C-alpha positions as a printed Julia matrix, in Angstrom:
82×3 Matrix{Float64}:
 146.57  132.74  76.46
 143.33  132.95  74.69
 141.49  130.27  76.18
 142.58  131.88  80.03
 141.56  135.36  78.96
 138.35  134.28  78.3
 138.07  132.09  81.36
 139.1   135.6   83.27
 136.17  136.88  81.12
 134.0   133.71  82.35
 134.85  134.37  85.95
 134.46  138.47  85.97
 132.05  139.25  83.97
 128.27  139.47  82.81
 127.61  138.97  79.06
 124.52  138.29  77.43
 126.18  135.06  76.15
 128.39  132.35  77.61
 131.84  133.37  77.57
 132.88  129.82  75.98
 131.11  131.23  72.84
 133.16  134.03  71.85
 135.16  133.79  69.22
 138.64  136.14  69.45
 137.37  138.96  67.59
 134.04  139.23  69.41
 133.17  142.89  69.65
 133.24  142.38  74.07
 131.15  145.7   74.12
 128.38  144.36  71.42
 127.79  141.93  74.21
 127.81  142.9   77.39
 131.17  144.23  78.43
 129.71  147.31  80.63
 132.21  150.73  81.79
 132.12  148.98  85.3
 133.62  145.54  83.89
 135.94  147.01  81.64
 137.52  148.3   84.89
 137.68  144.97  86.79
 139.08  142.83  83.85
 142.08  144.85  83.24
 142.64  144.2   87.07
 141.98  140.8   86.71
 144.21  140.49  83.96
 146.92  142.55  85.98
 147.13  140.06  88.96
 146.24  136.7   86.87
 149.39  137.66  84.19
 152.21  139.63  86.67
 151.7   142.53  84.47
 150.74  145.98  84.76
 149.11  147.78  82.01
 150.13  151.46  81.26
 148.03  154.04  81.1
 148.97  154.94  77.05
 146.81  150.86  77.0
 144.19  151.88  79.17
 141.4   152.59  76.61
 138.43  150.78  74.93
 139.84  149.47  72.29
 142.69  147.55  74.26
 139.8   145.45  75.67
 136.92  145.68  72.88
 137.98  141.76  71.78
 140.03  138.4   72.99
 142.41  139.46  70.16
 143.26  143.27  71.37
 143.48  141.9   74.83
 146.25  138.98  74.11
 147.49  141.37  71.63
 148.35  144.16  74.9
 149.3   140.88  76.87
 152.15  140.28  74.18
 153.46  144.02  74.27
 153.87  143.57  77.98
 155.28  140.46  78.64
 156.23  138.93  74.97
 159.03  136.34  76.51
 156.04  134.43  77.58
 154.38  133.59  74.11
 157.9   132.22  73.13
């Protein structure tokens, strides 16, 4: 899940380094992730994982790193990771 989050993050948006370089706990913000991105990724997420995020997940922190991202994945669909 990690490795297709980031690709998501490849494919979306604009850092100031290469998405293959961040490591799970990367703070996304420290590098790039702007108020205009953080609003497409969740959407990208949404279609690319059949899931819809609630709005009680729809804040900063749920997609300031790799790791709070797969970790909102899990909540949502956690048959999946099984």
């Amino acid at each position: 899940m990690i490795y297709t989050v980031r690709e998501l993050i490849e494919t979306h948006d604009q850092f100031r380094v290469p998405a293959c370089t961040l490591t799970p706990d990367t703070d996304l913000y420290a590098v790039g992730l702007t108020p205009f991105a953080a609003i497409r990724l969740p959407l990208a997420l949404e279609e690319t994982f059949d899931v819809k995020f609630p709005a009680r997940m729809l804040h900063p922190e749920s997609f300031g790193s790799i790791n709070s991202i797969v970790a909102c994945l899990d909540k949502l669909q956690p048959v999946a990771r099984q």
